[in-house]
XYZ file of C-alpha atoms in Angstrom:
690
model
C -102.133 11.134 -53.813
C -100.212 7.985 -52.912
C -100.659 6.597 -56.434
C -99.335 9.864 -57.909
C -96.298 9.694 -55.607
C -95.608 6.119 -56.712
C -95.818 7.205 -60.362
C -93.353 10.047 -59.725
C -90.948 7.666 -57.995
C -91.227 5.209 -60.917
C -90.496 7.967 -63.420
C -87.474 9.120 -61.427
C -86.117 5.565 -61.217
C -86.625 5.094 -64.950
C -84.662 8.276 -65.698
C -81.884 7.310 -63.295
C -81.723 3.849 -64.912
C -81.399 5.495 -68.318
C -78.490 7.679 -67.169
C -76.808 4.648 -65.578
C -77.254 2.689 -68.830
C -75.526 5.461 -70.799
C -72.575 5.303 -68.374
C -72.369 1.528 -68.792
C -72.403 1.917 -72.584
C -69.526 4.376 -72.341
C -67.325 2.249 -70.051
C -68.185 -1.460 -70.339
C -68.027 -3.771 -73.411
C -71.437 -5.400 -73.922
C -72.539 -8.540 -75.778
C -74.061 -8.314 -79.231
C -77.544 -9.103 -77.869
C -77.585 -5.917 -75.810
C -76.025 -3.962 -78.667
C -78.879 -5.036 -80.949
C -81.361 -4.075 -78.218
C -79.891 -0.572 -77.910
C -79.780 -0.121 -81.702
C -83.430 -1.193 -81.981
C -84.373 1.131 -79.127
C -82.580 4.000 -80.900
C -84.678 3.381 -84.039
C -87.936 3.041 -82.129
C -87.552 6.093 -79.912
C -86.590 8.207 -82.959
C -89.731 7.148 -84.812
C -91.782 7.828 -81.662
C -90.386 11.366 -81.358
C -91.105 12.073 -85.028
C -94.718 10.896 -84.673
C -95.240 12.949 -81.504
C -94.054 16.103 -83.276
C -96.363 15.388 -86.200
C -99.395 15.027 -83.910
C -98.473 17.819 -81.495
C -100.670 20.938 -81.525
C -98.003 23.580 -80.973
C -94.786 24.080 -79.067
C -96.244 23.917 -75.550
C -97.766 20.466 -76.116
C -94.204 19.028 -76.379
C -92.159 21.604 -74.454
C -89.888 18.911 -72.982
C -88.456 18.298 -76.459
C -85.227 20.393 -76.079
C -84.209 18.538 -72.899
C -85.207 15.168 -74.325
C -83.241 15.993 -77.480
C -80.091 16.381 -75.370
C -80.743 13.068 -73.617
C -81.343 11.124 -76.820
C -78.261 12.732 -78.406
C -76.145 11.602 -75.442
C -77.614 8.114 -75.801
C -76.783 8.031 -79.516
C -73.222 9.219 -78.878
C -72.809 6.545 -76.194
C -74.174 3.975 -78.665
C -71.608 5.164 -81.204
C -68.812 4.619 -78.690
C -70.249 1.192 -77.817
C -70.368 0.191 -81.500
C -66.840 1.505 -82.063
C -65.494 -0.533 -79.128
C -67.259 -3.725 -80.283
C -66.235 -3.206 -83.900
C -62.547 -2.675 -83.149
C -62.265 -5.390 -80.471
C -64.282 -8.221 -82.035
C -64.787 -7.145 -85.674
C -68.517 -7.500 -84.933
C -71.137 -4.977 -83.755
C -74.322 -7.020 -83.646
C -76.655 -8.469 -86.244
C -78.424 -5.193 -87.046
C -75.166 -3.444 -87.968
C -74.065 -6.490 -89.961
C -77.389 -6.507 -91.834
C -77.121 -2.816 -92.688
C -73.550 -3.331 -93.871
C -74.493 -6.248 -96.146
C -78.110 -5.758 -97.185
C -78.705 -2.010 -97.232
C -75.516 -1.115 -99.146
C -75.338 -4.396 -101.081
C -72.039 -5.460 -99.512
C -70.249 -2.657 -101.360
C -68.334 -0.487 -98.924
C -67.867 2.274 -101.539
C -71.641 2.546 -101.964
C -72.014 2.450 -98.182
C -69.597 5.344 -97.701
C -71.417 7.364 -100.362
C -74.827 6.673 -98.758
C -73.446 7.617 -95.343
C -71.990 10.860 -96.692
C -75.275 11.700 -98.419
C -77.122 11.194 -95.125
C -74.612 13.436 -93.364
C -74.990 16.157 -96.010
C -78.809 15.998 -95.851
C -78.825 16.211 -92.086
C -75.952 18.665 -91.600
C -76.565 21.069 -94.474
C -80.306 20.878 -95.189
C -82.366 19.846 -92.179
C -80.126 20.881 -89.275
C -79.132 24.181 -90.878
C -82.719 25.095 -91.670
C -84.030 24.052 -88.263
C -81.283 26.011 -86.516
C -82.080 29.167 -88.505
C -85.831 28.824 -87.891
C -85.212 28.271 -84.171
C -83.035 31.412 -83.982
C -85.635 33.566 -85.749
C -88.527 32.073 -83.752
C -86.673 32.686 -80.473
C -85.938 36.305 -81.378
C -89.468 37.045 -82.625
C -91.038 35.316 -79.613
C -88.965 37.372 -77.185
C -89.755 40.579 -79.103
C -93.482 39.789 -79.025
C -93.586 39.084 -75.280
C -94.304 42.695 -74.173
C -97.270 42.955 -76.539
C -98.654 39.590 -75.416
C -98.229 40.452 -71.731
C -99.888 43.833 -72.294
C -102.820 42.182 -74.095
C -103.280 39.763 -71.169
C -103.158 42.574 -68.607
C -105.549 44.671 -70.693
C -108.052 41.787 -70.873
C -107.694 41.329 -67.114
C -108.267 45.029 -66.424
C -111.260 45.002 -68.761
C -112.771 42.052 -66.886
C -112.726 39.766 -69.944
C -110.709 37.119 -68.075
C -110.182 36.284 -64.427
C -106.925 36.220 -62.472
C -106.491 32.442 -62.862
C -106.809 32.619 -66.655
C -104.461 35.606 -66.811
C -101.875 33.758 -64.715
C -102.142 30.710 -66.989
C -101.728 32.845 -70.117
C -98.664 34.548 -68.658
C -97.174 31.139 -67.892
C -97.889 29.978 -71.461
C -96.177 33.060 -72.908
C -93.165 32.503 -70.641
C -93.024 28.781 -71.490
C -93.226 29.542 -75.211
C -90.306 31.977 -74.974
C -88.287 29.469 -72.916
C -89.077 26.714 -75.427
C -87.856 28.590 -78.487
C -84.840 29.843 -76.579
C -84.001 26.255 -75.619
C -84.599 25.043 -79.165
C -82.143 27.636 -80.419
C -79.478 25.938 -78.326
C -80.755 22.382 -78.802
C -80.221 22.541 -82.571
C -76.495 22.881 -81.825
C -76.604 19.337 -80.405
C -77.751 17.967 -83.754
C -75.060 19.840 -85.666
C -72.422 18.610 -83.244
C -73.781 15.063 -83.537
C -73.388 15.163 -87.319
C -69.784 16.355 -87.017
C -69.048 13.639 -84.445
C -70.476 10.995 -86.817
C -68.039 11.989 -89.568
C -65.098 11.814 -87.157
C -66.256 8.449 -85.764
C -66.499 6.795 -89.195
C -63.031 8.019 -90.163
C -61.554 6.776 -86.873
C -63.323 3.413 -87.192
C -62.111 2.811 -90.734
C -58.496 3.756 -89.965
C -58.497 1.993 -86.590
C -60.115 -1.138 -88.036
C -57.660 -1.187 -90.952
C -54.663 -0.990 -88.571
C -56.077 -3.593 -86.140
C -57.074 -5.979 -88.939
C -53.666 -5.891 -90.678
C -51.195 -5.546 -87.826
C -52.971 -7.269 -84.913
C -55.227 -9.861 -86.558
C -53.033 -10.498 -89.603
C -55.773 -9.932 -92.185
C -54.884 -9.280 -95.818
C -55.232 -5.671 -96.935
C -58.436 -6.101 -98.959
C -60.079 -8.310 -96.339
C -59.337 -5.830 -93.547
C -60.513 -2.928 -95.662
C -63.762 -4.626 -96.700
C -64.552 -6.078 -93.244
C -64.072 -2.947 -91.171
C -65.322 -0.539 -93.816
C -68.622 -2.426 -94.224
C -69.076 -2.681 -90.452
C -68.190 0.979 -89.969
C -70.552 2.107 -92.725
C -73.287 -0.137 -91.301
C -72.790 1.304 -87.825
C -72.744 4.839 -89.262
C -76.000 4.325 -91.152
C -77.586 2.665 -88.103
C -76.771 5.799 -86.110
C -77.509 8.392 -88.796
C -80.988 7.228 -89.814
C -82.385 7.798 -86.271
C -80.401 11.044 -86.144
C -82.062 12.077 -89.406
C -85.491 11.296 -87.923
C -84.700 13.387 -84.826
C -83.467 16.252 -87.020
C -86.686 16.076 -89.045
C -88.718 16.148 -85.829
C -86.774 19.222 -84.726
C -87.494 20.969 -88.017
C -91.190 20.093 -87.800
C -91.707 21.339 -84.257
C -89.954 24.693 -84.811
C -91.658 25.384 -88.156
C -95.160 24.281 -87.197
C -97.349 27.190 -86.094
C -99.648 26.783 -83.117
C -102.833 25.016 -84.153
C -105.669 23.132 -82.534
C -105.206 20.249 -85.001
C -102.429 17.829 -85.888
C -99.948 18.451 -88.718
C -101.617 15.851 -90.922
C -105.013 17.497 -90.487
C -103.582 20.938 -91.245
C -101.808 19.697 -94.382
C -104.932 17.913 -95.577
C -107.088 20.978 -94.997
C -104.717 23.567 -96.428
C -103.096 21.655 -99.303
C -106.062 19.698 -100.623
C -108.881 22.146 -99.997
C -108.820 23.951 -103.370
C -110.834 22.112 -105.987
C -109.587 24.184 -108.947
C -105.945 23.577 -107.998
C -106.479 19.808 -107.892
C -108.123 19.813 -111.335
C -105.249 21.866 -112.784
C -102.697 19.456 -111.265
C -104.598 16.509 -112.831
C -104.622 18.230 -116.249
C -100.894 19.023 -116.114
C -100.102 15.430 -115.114
C -102.135 14.191 -118.092
C -100.297 16.530 -120.483
C -96.925 15.404 -119.106
C -97.788 11.797 -119.973
C -97.742 12.678 -123.715
C -94.154 13.909 -123.681
C -92.097 11.499 -125.864
C -90.116 9.012 -123.778
C -91.983 9.762 -120.529
C -93.550 6.745 -118.738
C -97.296 7.164 -119.165
C -98.754 4.825 -116.544
C -97.303 6.731 -113.575
C -98.564 10.120 -114.795
C -102.003 8.726 -115.649
C -102.251 7.268 -112.133
C -101.336 10.644 -110.599
C -103.800 12.399 -112.903
C -106.566 10.026 -111.822
C -105.663 10.516 -108.157
C -105.803 14.335 -108.325
C -108.987 14.221 -110.385
C -110.632 11.942 -107.836
C -109.557 14.239 -104.965
C -111.016 17.256 -106.800
C -114.313 15.481 -107.525
C -114.579 14.211 -103.957
C -113.845 17.710 -102.607
C -116.568 19.158 -104.848
C -119.101 16.660 -103.509
C -118.111 17.439 -99.923
C -118.372 21.202 -100.537
C -121.832 20.830 -102.129
C -123.034 18.829 -99.155
C -121.578 21.349 -96.696
C -123.185 24.258 -98.562
C -126.530 22.485 -98.592
C -126.300 21.692 -94.873
C -125.234 25.254 -94.112
C -128.068 26.731 -96.162
C -130.575 24.437 -94.452
C -129.224 25.374 -91.027
C -129.314 29.090 -91.837
C -132.884 28.863 -93.117
C -133.965 27.077 -89.962
C -132.195 29.676 -87.851
C -133.769 32.564 -89.748
C -137.187 31.021 -89.386
C -136.695 30.524 -85.656
C -135.373 34.069 -85.149
C -137.808 35.814 -87.476
C -140.217 36.634 -84.674
C -137.684 38.486 -82.570
C -133.989 39.134 -83.072
C -132.435 39.582 -79.631
C -130.503 42.846 -79.457
C -127.883 41.280 -77.194
C -126.177 39.813 -80.254
C -125.060 43.209 -81.476
C -124.423 44.804 -78.107
C -120.734 43.747 -77.968
C -120.112 45.459 -81.313
C -121.565 48.816 -80.299
C -120.515 48.997 -76.671
C -117.264 50.746 -75.815
C -115.039 50.461 -72.783
C -115.904 52.774 -69.911
C -112.258 53.825 -69.586
C -109.425 53.249 -72.014
C -105.849 54.371 -72.344
C -104.123 54.124 -75.716
C -100.330 54.307 -75.733
C -97.634 54.646 -78.366
C -95.134 51.827 -78.773
C -92.512 53.841 -76.882
C -94.623 53.665 -73.713
C -95.047 49.853 -73.813
C -92.091 49.177 -71.431
C -94.019 50.974 -68.660
C -96.771 48.348 -69.007
C -94.528 45.300 -69.416
C -93.478 43.797 -66.038
C -90.660 41.901 -67.799
C -89.039 45.251 -68.597
C -89.544 46.598 -65.099
C -92.807 48.372 -65.894
C -94.863 49.097 -62.779
C -97.749 50.951 -64.403
C -100.299 48.140 -64.026
C -99.623 47.759 -60.297
C -99.791 51.532 -59.923
C -103.172 51.651 -61.689
C -104.517 48.909 -59.409
C -103.446 50.836 -56.301
C -104.807 54.066 -57.771
C -108.231 52.515 -58.402
C -108.390 51.363 -54.776
C -107.324 54.779 -53.498
C -109.825 56.714 -55.632
C -112.589 54.282 -54.665
C -111.865 54.856 -50.963
C -111.714 58.646 -51.420
C -114.648 59.247 -53.774
C -116.886 56.334 -52.837
C -117.267 55.066 -56.411
C -116.107 51.842 -57.998
C -113.529 52.775 -60.630
C -114.054 50.515 -63.663
C -111.164 48.474 -65.102
C -108.972 50.566 -67.409
C -108.278 48.887 -70.741
C -104.770 49.610 -72.035
C -103.953 49.056 -75.683
C -101.196 50.141 -78.037
C -101.984 52.519 -80.895
C -99.517 52.848 -83.750
C -101.319 55.910 -85.102
C -100.162 58.131 -82.226
C -96.606 59.267 -81.574
C -94.333 56.747 -79.807
C -94.129 58.604 -76.461
C -97.709 59.865 -76.425
C -100.817 58.481 -74.766
C -104.468 59.389 -74.705
C -107.252 58.669 -72.215
C -110.817 57.919 -73.245
C -114.020 57.857 -71.222
C -116.880 55.939 -72.848
C -115.116 56.016 -76.211
C -114.408 59.770 -76.275
C -110.960 61.233 -75.789
C -110.818 63.423 -72.671
C -107.073 63.876 -72.160
C -103.701 63.186 -73.727
C -100.070 63.657 -72.821
C -96.464 62.714 -73.466
C -93.916 60.867 -71.327
C -90.270 59.917 -71.735
C -89.809 56.539 -70.085
C -86.034 56.863 -69.677
C -86.227 60.275 -67.958
C -87.758 61.947 -64.901
C -90.161 64.881 -64.867
C -88.882 67.786 -62.746
C -91.319 70.553 -61.738
C -90.295 73.814 -60.120
C -92.720 74.638 -57.258
C -91.361 78.196 -57.271
C -88.468 77.877 -54.849
C -85.886 75.965 -56.901
C -82.363 77.328 -56.385
C -80.789 76.025 -59.595
C -81.811 75.549 -63.212
C -81.554 71.965 -64.449
C -80.925 71.221 -68.121
C -83.287 68.909 -70.005
C -86.217 68.820 -72.406
C -88.718 71.527 -71.535
C -92.336 70.379 -71.558
C -95.698 70.907 -69.904
C -96.873 68.661 -67.104
C -99.922 66.913 -68.661
C -102.235 66.859 -65.632
C -102.277 70.489 -64.493
C -100.445 72.158 -67.382
C -97.472 73.311 -65.284
C -94.068 73.987 -66.893
C -91.676 71.112 -66.352
C -88.422 69.553 -67.587
C -87.604 65.977 -68.560
C -84.209 65.284 -66.949
C -81.867 62.290 -66.938
C -81.457 59.965 -63.980
C -78.005 61.398 -63.303
C -79.575 64.842 -62.694
C -82.377 63.514 -60.473
C -80.621 63.893 -57.127
C -79.286 67.353 -57.983
C -82.789 68.477 -59.001
C -84.290 67.221 -55.729
C -81.616 69.016 -53.697
C -82.336 72.193 -55.665
C -86.010 72.057 -54.690
C -87.610 70.487 -57.754
C -90.428 67.975 -57.462
C -89.191 64.931 -59.407
C -91.405 62.013 -60.516
C -90.961 59.137 -62.933
C -92.960 58.501 -66.104
C -95.292 55.946 -64.461
C -96.206 58.431 -61.732
C -96.976 61.068 -64.373
C -99.370 58.687 -66.113
C -101.042 57.547 -62.899
C -101.459 61.139 -61.679
C -103.066 62.092 -64.968
C -105.385 59.085 -64.833
C -106.362 59.911 -61.253
C -107.244 63.487 -62.132
C -109.256 62.367 -65.171
C -111.228 59.942 -62.999
C -111.965 62.680 -60.462
C -113.043 65.108 -63.185
C -115.271 62.560 -64.893
C -116.377 60.573 -61.855
C -120.025 61.383 -62.558
C -119.685 59.884 -66.062
C -118.440 56.652 -64.481
C -121.495 56.354 -62.228
C -124.347 54.836 -64.196
C -127.606 53.400 -62.963
C -126.112 49.944 -62.701
C -123.317 51.253 -60.463
C -125.843 53.168 -58.332
C -127.869 49.993 -57.938
C -124.789 48.079 -56.788
C -123.921 50.810 -54.283
C -127.430 50.962 -52.839
C -127.662 47.182 -52.625
C -124.366 47.160 -50.746
C -125.795 49.716 -48.271
C -128.977 47.680 -47.963
C -127.031 44.695 -46.627
C -126.096 46.641 -43.470
C -128.750 49.383 -43.370
C -131.869 47.885 -44.967
C -134.279 50.337 -43.283
C -132.667 53.357 -44.998
C -132.909 51.934 -48.510
C -136.358 50.419 -48.056
C -137.774 53.731 -46.830
C -136.333 55.643 -49.777
C -136.668 53.206 -52.681
C -138.823 52.891 -54.633
C -141.688 54.745 -52.902
C -140.031 58.169 -52.536
C -137.247 58.191 -55.164
C -136.347 56.072 -58.119
C -132.889 54.900 -59.111
C -132.583 57.620 -61.761
C -133.305 60.475 -59.329
C -130.749 59.156 -56.845
C -128.238 58.927 -59.680
C -128.845 62.611 -60.559
C -128.200 63.715 -56.990
C -124.995 61.667 -56.831
C -123.960 63.104 -60.197
C -124.398 66.639 -58.883
C -122.232 65.856 -55.879
C -119.485 64.191 -57.914
C -119.499 66.996 -60.503
C -118.292 69.322 -57.751
C -115.893 66.748 -56.309
C -117.931 65.989 -53.224
C -117.172 62.359 -52.270
C -120.145 60.010 -51.927
C -118.407 57.432 -49.774
C -120.748 58.298 -46.880
C -123.679 56.981 -48.894
C -125.718 56.067 -45.817
C -125.881 59.715 -44.752
C -126.813 60.812 -48.278
C -129.645 58.285 -48.510
C -130.944 59.248 -45.059
C -131.037 62.940 -46.061
C -132.864 62.072 -49.273
C -135.342 59.971 -47.325
C -136.015 62.901 -44.985
C -136.595 65.553 -47.666
C -137.800 63.720 -50.762
C -141.268 63.218 -49.225
C -142.104 66.895 -49.721
C -139.504 68.061 -52.265
C -138.709 66.495 -55.611
C -136.373 69.230 -56.911
C -132.998 67.629 -57.620
C -131.016 70.840 -57.025
C -132.598 71.406 -53.631
C -132.153 67.769 -52.669
C -128.502 68.081 -53.662
C -128.191 71.189 -51.464
C -129.663 69.274 -48.517
C -127.084 66.528 -49.072
C -124.259 69.064 -49.235
C -125.426 70.579 -45.960
C -125.488 67.117 -44.386
C -121.916 66.577 -45.612
C -120.730 69.919 -44.242
C -118.034 68.342 -42.081
C -116.552 66.530 -45.075
C -116.746 69.614 -47.331
C -115.241 71.878 -44.674
C -112.312 69.553 -44.112
C -111.780 69.329 -47.849
C -111.265 73.104 -48.254
C -109.665 74.101 -44.953
C -106.162 75.550 -45.024
C -103.456 74.087 -42.759
C -104.315 76.864 -40.283
C -107.915 75.641 -40.065
C -109.601 78.534 -41.895
C -111.547 78.633 -45.155
C -110.302 81.410 -47.440
C -113.014 82.587 -49.826
C -114.337 85.237 -52.182
C -117.816 86.520 -51.382
C -120.521 87.996 -53.597
C -121.896 91.491 -53.231
C -125.352 91.093 -51.558
C -126.851 93.233 -54.330
C -125.327 90.965 -56.989
C -126.498 87.894 -55.126
C -130.037 89.251 -54.958
C -129.907 90.091 -58.686
C -129.001 86.479 -59.473
C -131.730 85.149 -57.141
C -134.359 87.365 -58.800
C -133.374 86.080 -62.268
C -133.960 82.405 -61.423
C -136.843 80.950 -63.405
C -138.341 77.468 -63.335
C -139.565 75.318 -66.191
C -140.277 71.673 -66.943
C -136.641 71.281 -67.950
C -135.399 72.687 -64.622
C -134.291 76.024 -63.167
C -132.203 78.595 -65.072
C -131.066 82.232 -64.755
C -132.303 84.865 -67.197
C -129.417 87.335 -66.994
C -128.232 89.575 -69.796
C -125.081 88.137 -71.459
C -123.257 91.484 -71.215
C -124.060 91.632 -67.511
C -122.711 88.102 -67.028
C -119.546 89.080 -68.887
C -118.909 92.013 -66.527
C -119.485 89.717 -63.548
C -116.937 87.291 -64.952
C -114.386 90.081 -65.413
C -114.769 91.124 -61.802
C -114.619 87.488 -60.659
C -111.463 86.848 -62.694
C -109.641 89.661 -60.928
C -110.538 88.291 -57.504
C -109.617 84.714 -58.472
C -106.241 85.911 -59.743
C -105.560 87.778 -56.496
C -106.422 84.694 -54.444
C -104.252 82.479 -56.634
C -101.291 84.833 -56.311
C -101.509 84.388 -52.544
C -101.402 80.616 -52.933
C -105.030 79.886 -52.099
C -107.558 77.763 -53.934
C -110.286 79.962 -55.492
C -113.536 79.498 -53.517
C -116.683 81.607 -53.850
C -119.062 81.770 -50.871
C -122.755 82.604 -51.327
C -126.233 81.638 -50.107
C -127.529 78.104 -50.660
C -130.370 79.321 -52.919
C -127.942 81.002 -55.318
C -125.044 78.541 -55.092
C -126.115 75.919 -57.705
C -127.102 78.576 -60.245
C -123.911 80.588 -59.822
C -121.959 77.352 -60.175
C -123.651 76.628 -63.521
C -122.969 80.176 -64.716
C -119.244 79.947 -63.982
C -118.644 76.277 -64.766
C -117.525 76.762 -68.366
C -115.343 79.870 -67.853
C -113.990 78.863 -64.415
C -113.881 75.029 -64.357
C -111.589 74.912 -61.297
C -113.680 77.370 -59.254
C -115.336 75.966 -56.130
C -118.676 77.475 -55.091
C -119.801 76.853 -51.505
C -122.855 77.885 -49.482
C -122.627 79.355 -45.999
C -124.455 76.416 -44.421
C -121.982 73.962 -46.015
C -119.211 75.158 -43.684
C -119.244 74.164 -40.025
C -120.192 77.025 -37.646
C -117.037 76.693 -35.557
C -114.716 77.133 -38.544
C -113.360 80.584 -39.350
C -114.169 82.029 -42.772
C -111.659 84.527 -44.124
C -112.995 86.583 -47.044
C -110.102 88.012 -49.063
C -112.141 89.197 -52.026
C -115.525 90.571 -53.035
C -117.246 90.357 -56.421
C -119.117 93.630 -56.619
C -122.281 94.374 -58.517
C -121.221 95.581 -61.993
C -122.162 98.994 -63.178
C -125.456 98.766 -65.049
C -124.062 101.126 -67.667
């Protein structure tokens, strides 16, 4: 820790020293020795930056580049001011500038000016312009892609494919990538401004040097022009070559896609990996050598080079194919005895729960756009788990371009079970029956319970609430629908593995209960069937200890799943009673005619596949007609439809009515506590036999 602190302090001091050095360069004349040192440092650091960008493996591996680009640009501008001061005061700007003025341009200031202008044009028009455009497009595309990337991360987290630490790291990477390209979009302006400043500096230096040389130092016209022009051009080239390297580095880092290899490795693999292309290039180079007047040696050398690359690539490919074939043969021989089925399991397994959304619903999932759906789903899973006693599996959310933009669909084990539509910029207003005013909006149907509703604007929200409407946002609509789907299909979510986890959790605190029941009296599959029966009728299984104790008491002498389920329901009478009590503490029901109940009991038959009723279909239809009338009467009075009958008939009557009356609750007399009042408001009479 102490060593790390010392390193941080050293880095801070180094940065402060650099800033102080730039200030000194701006304000204080320095000797030529230091000027040469700064010029050499400018060259070296520019080459270093270019090499780092070549070997970097994506934007995030060099995400400090935009800030460092500003610092190095400030340093180069300060160096330009330092060279200008030295050039105008002493007619000398160090040996490096003098060498560039004499050797690089051959002592000809006209050639030097032309070379300098060419460098400016290359940097300003070609490299800087292209890099700036690429940075703008990359920044825009990166920001546009952020919601999809964030949604993919959250979906993987919900599906359990990654943990919270990995998800947090991926979110940080996505945010850093967006910040990087946004910064690069602005950083490219530094390079363009630097190129413009270089043109102004060279003009000022030439004019200022010409005036100083003639009127202050008394130089002849040609001598002043040649001396200051050569020094100015030398200083300009000394500054522009590193600037050109930095511009090239900028272009490389914004155009290079993310890869796990360096730029050189990618170029080698992608450009020289096609044997036929290399042979064609060698043939064309050979043909070009026979054009009259064309130098032949150069083209023959290139032809030989491409031919050698193609031949070498062919040898490498043959060796790789042979090694691959040998490896595959060995693998086939080793796996011939038994091919483990686990290899294909990921391709055939589907998510337990999925929600596919149109692209118009994506903002509800994206936290960057204020979407709170993911947090709502997390809270909903905890709430349902505490209410129902089951572990709700992670819900995988993915976008689906094949469905309408504002639509969504919910799948359980790969099969669609529900779908709906939301408008993310509006609120859903539902009239509970006592609204005093009609609100304008898009009429729709509430997706969970099929109630008529209206999508209204935010400006009408308060007025709708005052008028008596129930108003919810789009996220709440989705979460409510998901919650209801989970409750309806809770038994589908409870497999043997989940039952095993639940029983093992009970065993930690109540080992005697589980050890008595499993595996001597009941197996895991039989317990799962009982729990399925309870969940199918929305009886929570959170009191699993009581359920297992009841099964342990009765499974010694009775193996019938329906009867064991009835015993469990009787043991959970307090929970069931509370679930269906009205605010006044009574249970409002519909009862069955004793004659009808006896008719159903007499029709029950037993087989190896289980118990069933052998009633005439026309008789069942007349019963349903009578039941429908009573259910409608109860619903008109605002009560939930509940049928009360004997425990021996209850499961069979429930199966009879399940398809035609999916929301009908069927209770037995002994499932309601004795001290609770039962109010029968309807009676399903025995139909006329005629």
